[in-house]
N, CA, C and O atoms as a printed pandas DataFrame, in Angstrom:
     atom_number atom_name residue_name chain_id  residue_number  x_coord  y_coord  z_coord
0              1         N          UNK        A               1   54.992   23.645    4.459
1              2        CA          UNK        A               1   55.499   22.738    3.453
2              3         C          UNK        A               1   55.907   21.431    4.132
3              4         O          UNK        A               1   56.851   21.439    4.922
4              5         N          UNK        A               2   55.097   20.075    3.802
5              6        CA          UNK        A               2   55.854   18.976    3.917
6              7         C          UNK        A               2   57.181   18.900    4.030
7              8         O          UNK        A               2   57.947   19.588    3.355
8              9         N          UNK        A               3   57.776   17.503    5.457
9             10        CA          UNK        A               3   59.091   17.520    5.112
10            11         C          UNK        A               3   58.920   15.919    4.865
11            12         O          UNK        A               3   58.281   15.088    5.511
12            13         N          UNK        A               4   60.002   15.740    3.289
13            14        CA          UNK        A               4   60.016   14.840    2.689
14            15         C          UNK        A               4   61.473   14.095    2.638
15            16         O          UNK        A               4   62.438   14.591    2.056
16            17         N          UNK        A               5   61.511   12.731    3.383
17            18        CA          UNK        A               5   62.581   12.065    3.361
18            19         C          UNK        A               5   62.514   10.688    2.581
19            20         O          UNK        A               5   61.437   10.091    2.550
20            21         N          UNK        A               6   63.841   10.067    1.832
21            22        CA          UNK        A               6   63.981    8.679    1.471
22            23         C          UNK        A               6   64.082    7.888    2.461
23            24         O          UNK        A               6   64.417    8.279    3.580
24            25         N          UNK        A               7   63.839    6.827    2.212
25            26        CA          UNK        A               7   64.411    6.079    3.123
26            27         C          UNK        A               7   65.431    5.661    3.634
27            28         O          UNK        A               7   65.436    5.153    4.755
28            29         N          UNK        A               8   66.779    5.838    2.692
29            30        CA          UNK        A               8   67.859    6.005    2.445
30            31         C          UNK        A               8   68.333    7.107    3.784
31            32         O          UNK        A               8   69.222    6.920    4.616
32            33         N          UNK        A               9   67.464    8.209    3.655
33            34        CA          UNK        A               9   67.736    9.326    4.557
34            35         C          UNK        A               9   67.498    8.642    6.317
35            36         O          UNK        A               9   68.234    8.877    7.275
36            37         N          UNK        A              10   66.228    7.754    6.307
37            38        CA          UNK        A              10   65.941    7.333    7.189
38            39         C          UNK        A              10   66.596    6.359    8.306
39            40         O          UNK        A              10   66.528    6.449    9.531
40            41         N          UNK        A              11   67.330    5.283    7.397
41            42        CA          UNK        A              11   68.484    4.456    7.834
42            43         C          UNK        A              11   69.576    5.554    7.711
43            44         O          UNK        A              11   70.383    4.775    8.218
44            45         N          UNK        A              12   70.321    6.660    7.492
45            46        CA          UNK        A              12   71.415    6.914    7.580
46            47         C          UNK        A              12   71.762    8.406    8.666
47            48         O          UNK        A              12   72.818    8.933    9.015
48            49         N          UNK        A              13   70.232    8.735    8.966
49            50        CA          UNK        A              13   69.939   10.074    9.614
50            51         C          UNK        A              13   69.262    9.796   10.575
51            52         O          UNK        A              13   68.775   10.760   11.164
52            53         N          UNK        A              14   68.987    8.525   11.067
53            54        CA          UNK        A              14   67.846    7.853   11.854
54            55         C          UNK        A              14   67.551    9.430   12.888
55            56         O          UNK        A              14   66.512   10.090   12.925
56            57         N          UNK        A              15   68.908    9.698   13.671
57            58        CA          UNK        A              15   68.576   10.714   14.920
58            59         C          UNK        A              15   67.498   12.066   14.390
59            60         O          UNK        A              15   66.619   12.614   15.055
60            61         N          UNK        A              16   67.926   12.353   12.966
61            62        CA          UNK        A              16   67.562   13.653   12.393
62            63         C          UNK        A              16   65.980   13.976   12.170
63            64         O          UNK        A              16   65.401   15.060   12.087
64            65         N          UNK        A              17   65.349   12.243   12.083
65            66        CA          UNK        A              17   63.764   12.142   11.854
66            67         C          UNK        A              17   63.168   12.876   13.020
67            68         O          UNK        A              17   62.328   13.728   12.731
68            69         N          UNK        A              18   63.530   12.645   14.618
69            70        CA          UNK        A              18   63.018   12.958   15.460
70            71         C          UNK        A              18   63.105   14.379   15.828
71            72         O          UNK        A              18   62.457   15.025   16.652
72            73         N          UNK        A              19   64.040   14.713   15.041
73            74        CA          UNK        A              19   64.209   16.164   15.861
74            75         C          UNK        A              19   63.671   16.462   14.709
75            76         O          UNK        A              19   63.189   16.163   15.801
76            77         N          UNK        A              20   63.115   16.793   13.426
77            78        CA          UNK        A              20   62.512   17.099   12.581
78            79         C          UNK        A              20   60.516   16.851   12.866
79            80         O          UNK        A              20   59.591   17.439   12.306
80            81         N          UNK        A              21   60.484   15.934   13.770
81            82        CA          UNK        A              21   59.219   15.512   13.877
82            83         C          UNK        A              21   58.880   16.839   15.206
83            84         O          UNK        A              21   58.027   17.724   15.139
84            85         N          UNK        A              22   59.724   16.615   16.177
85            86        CA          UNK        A              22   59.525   17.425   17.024
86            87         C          UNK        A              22   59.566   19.113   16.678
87            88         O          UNK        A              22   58.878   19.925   17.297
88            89         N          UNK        A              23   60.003   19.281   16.162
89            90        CA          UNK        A              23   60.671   20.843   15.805
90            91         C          UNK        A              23   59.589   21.105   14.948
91            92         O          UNK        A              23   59.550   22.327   14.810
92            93         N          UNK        A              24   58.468   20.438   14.145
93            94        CA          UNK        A              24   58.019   20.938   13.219
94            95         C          UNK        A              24   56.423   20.642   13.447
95            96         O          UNK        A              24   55.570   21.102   12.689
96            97         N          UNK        A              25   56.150   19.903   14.465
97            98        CA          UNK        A              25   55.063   19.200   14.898
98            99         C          UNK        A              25   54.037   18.983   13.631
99           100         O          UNK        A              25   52.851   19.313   13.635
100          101         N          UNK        A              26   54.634   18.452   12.711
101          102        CA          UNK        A              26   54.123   17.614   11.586
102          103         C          UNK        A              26   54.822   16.806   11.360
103          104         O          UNK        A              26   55.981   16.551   11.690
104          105         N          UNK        A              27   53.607   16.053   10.351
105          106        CA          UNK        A              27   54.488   14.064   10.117
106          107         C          UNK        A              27   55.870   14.725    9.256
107          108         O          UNK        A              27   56.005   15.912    8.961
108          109         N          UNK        A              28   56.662   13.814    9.006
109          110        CA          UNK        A              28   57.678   14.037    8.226
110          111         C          UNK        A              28   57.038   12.745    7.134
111          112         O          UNK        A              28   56.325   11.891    7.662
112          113         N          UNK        A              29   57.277   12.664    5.873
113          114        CA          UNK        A              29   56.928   12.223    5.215
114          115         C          UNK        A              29   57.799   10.712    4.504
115          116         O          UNK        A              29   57.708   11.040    3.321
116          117         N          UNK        A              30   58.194    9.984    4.487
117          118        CA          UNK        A              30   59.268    8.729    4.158
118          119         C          UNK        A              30   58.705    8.417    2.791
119          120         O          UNK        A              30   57.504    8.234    2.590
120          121         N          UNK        A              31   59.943    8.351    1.565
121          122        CA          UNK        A              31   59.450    7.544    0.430
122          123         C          UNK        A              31   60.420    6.358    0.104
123          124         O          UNK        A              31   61.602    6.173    0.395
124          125         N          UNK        A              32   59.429    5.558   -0.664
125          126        CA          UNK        A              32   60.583    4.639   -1.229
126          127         C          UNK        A              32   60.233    4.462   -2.224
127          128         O          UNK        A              32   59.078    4.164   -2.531
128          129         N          UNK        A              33   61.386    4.643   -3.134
129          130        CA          UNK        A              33   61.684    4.803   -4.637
130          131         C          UNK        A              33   61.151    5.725   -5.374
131          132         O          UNK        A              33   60.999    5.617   -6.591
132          133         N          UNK        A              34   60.757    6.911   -4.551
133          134        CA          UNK        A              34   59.870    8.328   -4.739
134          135         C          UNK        A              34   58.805    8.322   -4.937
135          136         O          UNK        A              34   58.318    9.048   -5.803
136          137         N          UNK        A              35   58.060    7.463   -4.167
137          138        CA          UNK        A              35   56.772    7.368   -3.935
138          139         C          UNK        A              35   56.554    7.542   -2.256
139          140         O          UNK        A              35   57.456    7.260   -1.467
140          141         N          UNK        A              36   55.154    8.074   -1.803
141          142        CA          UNK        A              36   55.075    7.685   -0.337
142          143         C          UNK        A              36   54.929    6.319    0.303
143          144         O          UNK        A              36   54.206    5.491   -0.251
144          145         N          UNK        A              37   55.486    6.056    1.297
145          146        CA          UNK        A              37   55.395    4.938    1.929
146          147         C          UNK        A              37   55.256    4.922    3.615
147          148         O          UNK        A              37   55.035    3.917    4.291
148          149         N          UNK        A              38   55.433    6.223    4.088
149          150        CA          UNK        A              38   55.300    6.079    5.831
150          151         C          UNK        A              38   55.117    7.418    6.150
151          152         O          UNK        A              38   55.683    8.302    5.506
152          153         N          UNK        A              39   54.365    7.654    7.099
153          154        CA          UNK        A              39   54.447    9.139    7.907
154          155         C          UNK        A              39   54.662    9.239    9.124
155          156         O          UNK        A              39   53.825    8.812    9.919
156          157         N          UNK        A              40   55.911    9.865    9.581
157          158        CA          UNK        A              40   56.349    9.761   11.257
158          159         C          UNK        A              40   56.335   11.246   11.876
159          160         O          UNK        A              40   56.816   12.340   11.583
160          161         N          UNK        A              41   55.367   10.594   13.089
161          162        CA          UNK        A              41   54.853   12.130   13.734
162          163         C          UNK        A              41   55.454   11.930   15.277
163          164         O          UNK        A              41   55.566   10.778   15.696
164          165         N          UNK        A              42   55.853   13.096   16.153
165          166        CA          UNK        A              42   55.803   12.998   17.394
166          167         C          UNK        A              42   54.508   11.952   18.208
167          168         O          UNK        A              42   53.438   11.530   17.769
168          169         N          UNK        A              43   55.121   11.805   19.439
169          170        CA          UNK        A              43   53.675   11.360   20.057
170          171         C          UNK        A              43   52.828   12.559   20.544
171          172         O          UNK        A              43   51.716   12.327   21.018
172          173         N          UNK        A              44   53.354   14.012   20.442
173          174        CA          UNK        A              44   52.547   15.092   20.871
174          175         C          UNK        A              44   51.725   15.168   19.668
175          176         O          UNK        A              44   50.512   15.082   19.858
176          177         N          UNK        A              45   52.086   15.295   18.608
177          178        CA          UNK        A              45   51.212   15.727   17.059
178          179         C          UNK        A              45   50.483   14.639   17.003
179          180         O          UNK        A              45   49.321   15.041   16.944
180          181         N          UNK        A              46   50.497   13.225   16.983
181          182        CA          UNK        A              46   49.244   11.986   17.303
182          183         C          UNK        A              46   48.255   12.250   17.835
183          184         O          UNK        A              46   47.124   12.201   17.351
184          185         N          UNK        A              47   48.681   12.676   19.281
185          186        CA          UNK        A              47   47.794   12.574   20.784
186          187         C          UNK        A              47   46.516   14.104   20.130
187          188         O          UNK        A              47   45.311   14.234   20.347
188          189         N          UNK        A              48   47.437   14.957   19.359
189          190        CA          UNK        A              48   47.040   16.209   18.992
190          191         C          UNK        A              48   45.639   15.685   17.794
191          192         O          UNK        A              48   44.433   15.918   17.868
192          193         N          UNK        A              49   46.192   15.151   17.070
193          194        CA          UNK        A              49   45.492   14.179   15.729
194          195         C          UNK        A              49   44.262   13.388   16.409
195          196         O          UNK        A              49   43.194   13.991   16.309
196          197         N          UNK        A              50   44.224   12.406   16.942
197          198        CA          UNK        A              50   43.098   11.366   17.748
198          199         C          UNK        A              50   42.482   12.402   18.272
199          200         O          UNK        A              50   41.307   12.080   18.099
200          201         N          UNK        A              51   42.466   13.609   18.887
201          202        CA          UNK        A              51   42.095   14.340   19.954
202          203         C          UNK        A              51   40.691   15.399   18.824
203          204         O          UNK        A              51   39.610   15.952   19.028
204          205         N          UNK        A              52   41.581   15.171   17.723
205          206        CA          UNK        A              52   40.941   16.289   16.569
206          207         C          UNK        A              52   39.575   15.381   16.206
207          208         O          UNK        A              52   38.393   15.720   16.244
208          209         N          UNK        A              53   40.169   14.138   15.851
209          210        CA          UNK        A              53   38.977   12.773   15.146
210          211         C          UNK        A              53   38.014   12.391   16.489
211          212         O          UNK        A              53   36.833   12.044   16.451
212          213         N          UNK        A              54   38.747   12.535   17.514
213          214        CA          UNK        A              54   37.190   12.380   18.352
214          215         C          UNK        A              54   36.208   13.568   18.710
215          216         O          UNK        A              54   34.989   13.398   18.710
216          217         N          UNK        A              55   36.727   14.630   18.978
217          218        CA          UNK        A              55   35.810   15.524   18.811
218          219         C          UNK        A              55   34.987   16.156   17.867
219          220         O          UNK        A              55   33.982   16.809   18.149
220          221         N          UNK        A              56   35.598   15.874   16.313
221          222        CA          UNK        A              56   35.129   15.505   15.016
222          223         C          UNK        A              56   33.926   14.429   15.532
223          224         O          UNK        A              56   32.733   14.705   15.651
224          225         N          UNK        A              57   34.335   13.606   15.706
225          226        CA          UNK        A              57   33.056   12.847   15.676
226          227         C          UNK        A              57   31.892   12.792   17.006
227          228         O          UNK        A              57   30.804   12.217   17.016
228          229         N          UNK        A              58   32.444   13.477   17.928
229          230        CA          UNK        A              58   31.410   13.630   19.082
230          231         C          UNK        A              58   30.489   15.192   18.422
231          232         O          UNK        A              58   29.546   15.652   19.067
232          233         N          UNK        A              59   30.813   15.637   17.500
233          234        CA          UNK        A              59   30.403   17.252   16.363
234          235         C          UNK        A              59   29.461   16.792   16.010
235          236         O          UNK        A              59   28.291   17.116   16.217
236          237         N          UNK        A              60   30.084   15.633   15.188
237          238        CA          UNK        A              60   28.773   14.375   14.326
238          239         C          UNK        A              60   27.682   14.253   15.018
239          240         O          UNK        A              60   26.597   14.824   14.904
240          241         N          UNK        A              61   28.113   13.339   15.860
241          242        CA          UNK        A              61   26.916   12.851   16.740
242          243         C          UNK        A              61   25.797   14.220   17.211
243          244         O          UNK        A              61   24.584   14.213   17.420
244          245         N          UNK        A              62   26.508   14.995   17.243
245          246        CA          UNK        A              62   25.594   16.062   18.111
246          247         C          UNK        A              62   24.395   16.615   16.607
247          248         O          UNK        A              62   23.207   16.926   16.520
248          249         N          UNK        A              63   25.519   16.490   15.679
249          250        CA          UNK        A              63   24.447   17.369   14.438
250          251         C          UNK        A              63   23.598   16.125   13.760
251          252         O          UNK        A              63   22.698   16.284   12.935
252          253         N          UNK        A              64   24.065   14.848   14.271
253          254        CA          UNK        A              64   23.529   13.907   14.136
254          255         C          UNK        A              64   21.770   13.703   14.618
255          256         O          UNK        A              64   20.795   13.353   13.954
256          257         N          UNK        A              65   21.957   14.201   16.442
257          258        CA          UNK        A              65   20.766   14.448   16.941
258          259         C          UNK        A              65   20.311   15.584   16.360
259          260         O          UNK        A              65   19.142   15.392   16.025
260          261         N          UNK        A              66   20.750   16.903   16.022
261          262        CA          UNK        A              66   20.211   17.818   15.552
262          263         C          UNK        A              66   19.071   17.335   14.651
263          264         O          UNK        A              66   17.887   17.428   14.975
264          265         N          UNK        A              67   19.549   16.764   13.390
265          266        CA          UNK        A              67   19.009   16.280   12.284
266          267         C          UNK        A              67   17.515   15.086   12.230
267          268         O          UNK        A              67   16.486   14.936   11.570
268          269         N          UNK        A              68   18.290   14.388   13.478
269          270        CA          UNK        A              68   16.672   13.370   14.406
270          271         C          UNK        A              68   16.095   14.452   15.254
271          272         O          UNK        A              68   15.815   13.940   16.338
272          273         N          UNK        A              69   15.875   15.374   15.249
273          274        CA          UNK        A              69   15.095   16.148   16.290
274          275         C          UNK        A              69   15.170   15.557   17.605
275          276         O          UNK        A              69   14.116   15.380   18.216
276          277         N          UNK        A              70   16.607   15.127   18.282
277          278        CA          UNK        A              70   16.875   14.879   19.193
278          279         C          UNK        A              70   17.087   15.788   20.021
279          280         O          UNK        A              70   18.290   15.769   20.282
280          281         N          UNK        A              71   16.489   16.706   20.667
281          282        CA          UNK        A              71   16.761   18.065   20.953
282          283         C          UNK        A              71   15.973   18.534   21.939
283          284         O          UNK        A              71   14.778   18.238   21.924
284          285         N          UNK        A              72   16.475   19.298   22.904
285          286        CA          UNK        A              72   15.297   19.924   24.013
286          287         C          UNK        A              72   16.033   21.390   24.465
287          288         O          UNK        A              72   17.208   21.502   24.117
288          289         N          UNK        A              73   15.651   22.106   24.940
289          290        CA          UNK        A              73   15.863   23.622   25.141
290          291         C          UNK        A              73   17.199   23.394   25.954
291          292         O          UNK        A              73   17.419   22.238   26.316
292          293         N          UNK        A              74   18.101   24.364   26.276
293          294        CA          UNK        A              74   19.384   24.053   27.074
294          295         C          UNK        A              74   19.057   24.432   28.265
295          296         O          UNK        A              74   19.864   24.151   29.151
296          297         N          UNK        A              75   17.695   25.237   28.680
297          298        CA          UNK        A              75   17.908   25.372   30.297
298          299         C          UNK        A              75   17.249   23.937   30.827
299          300         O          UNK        A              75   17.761   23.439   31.830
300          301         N          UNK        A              76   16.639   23.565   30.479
301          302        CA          UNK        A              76   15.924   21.652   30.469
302          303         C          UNK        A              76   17.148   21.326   30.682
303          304         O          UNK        A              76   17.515   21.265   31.856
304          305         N          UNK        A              77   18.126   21.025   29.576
305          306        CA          UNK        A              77   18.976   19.734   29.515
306          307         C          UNK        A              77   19.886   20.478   30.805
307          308         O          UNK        A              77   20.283   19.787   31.743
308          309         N          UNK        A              78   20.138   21.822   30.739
309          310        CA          UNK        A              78   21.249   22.052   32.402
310          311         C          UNK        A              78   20.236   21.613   33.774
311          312         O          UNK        A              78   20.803   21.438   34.852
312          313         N          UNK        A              79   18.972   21.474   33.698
313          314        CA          UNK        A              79   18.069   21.480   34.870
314          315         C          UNK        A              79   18.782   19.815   35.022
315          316         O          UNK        A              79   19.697   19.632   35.826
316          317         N          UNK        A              80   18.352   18.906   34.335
317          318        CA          UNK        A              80   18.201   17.596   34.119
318          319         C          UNK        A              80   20.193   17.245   34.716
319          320         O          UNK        A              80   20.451   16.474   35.641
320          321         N          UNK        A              81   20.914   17.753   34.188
321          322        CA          UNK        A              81   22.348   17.390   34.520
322          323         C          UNK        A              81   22.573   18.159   36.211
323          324         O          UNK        A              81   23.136   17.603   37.154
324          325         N          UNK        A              82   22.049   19.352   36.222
325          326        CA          UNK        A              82   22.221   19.717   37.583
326          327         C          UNK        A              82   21.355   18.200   38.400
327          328         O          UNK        A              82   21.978   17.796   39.382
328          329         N          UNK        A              83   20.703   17.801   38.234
329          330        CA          UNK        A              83   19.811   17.509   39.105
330          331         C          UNK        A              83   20.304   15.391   39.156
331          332         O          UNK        A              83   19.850   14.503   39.878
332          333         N          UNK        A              84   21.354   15.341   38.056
333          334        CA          UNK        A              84   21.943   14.599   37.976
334          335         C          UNK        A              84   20.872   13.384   36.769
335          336         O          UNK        A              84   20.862   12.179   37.024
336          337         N          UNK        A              85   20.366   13.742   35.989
337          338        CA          UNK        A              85   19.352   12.085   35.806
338          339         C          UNK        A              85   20.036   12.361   34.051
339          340         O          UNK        A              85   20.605   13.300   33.494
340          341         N          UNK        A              86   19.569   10.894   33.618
341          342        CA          UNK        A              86   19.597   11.389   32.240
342          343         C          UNK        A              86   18.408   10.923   31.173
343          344         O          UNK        A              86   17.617   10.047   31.523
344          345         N          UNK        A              87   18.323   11.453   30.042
345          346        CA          UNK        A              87   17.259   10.899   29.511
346          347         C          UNK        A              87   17.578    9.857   28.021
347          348         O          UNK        A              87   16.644    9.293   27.450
């Protein structure tokens, strides 16, 4: 379950955001006027996040070549990296 703070909460609990961010390693959620307006995450849950979207997209790329018949057998492509070259 989301944790959901005002902003109100934010200026008056400032210390409480962090140990809530940390302790729960999800964003904590900030509204203003009960709507969303900010999401504050550790720098571990970020580093965790970017880490997810690039390998997400290095997935892509790969099913990307899949889809171009960019493709050669895997004992080839380990021969070719052992042997250091690329194609």
């Amino acid at each position: 379950m989301p944790t959901i703070k005002s902003r109100t909460d934010l200026r008056n609990n400032y210390n409480e955001i962090p140990t809530l961010c940390h302790s729960s390693s999800e964003p904590v959620f900030i509204t203003k006027n009960g709507m969303g307006d900010l999401a504050v995450m550790s720098i571990e849950t970020y580093e965790d996040l970017i880490g997810r979207f690039e390998l997400y997209g290095l997935l892509q790329e790969g099913f990307n070549d899949i889809a171009a018949g960019r493709i050669q057998p895997a004992a080839e492509a380990i021969a070719e990296i052992r042997a250091g070259r690329k194609k």
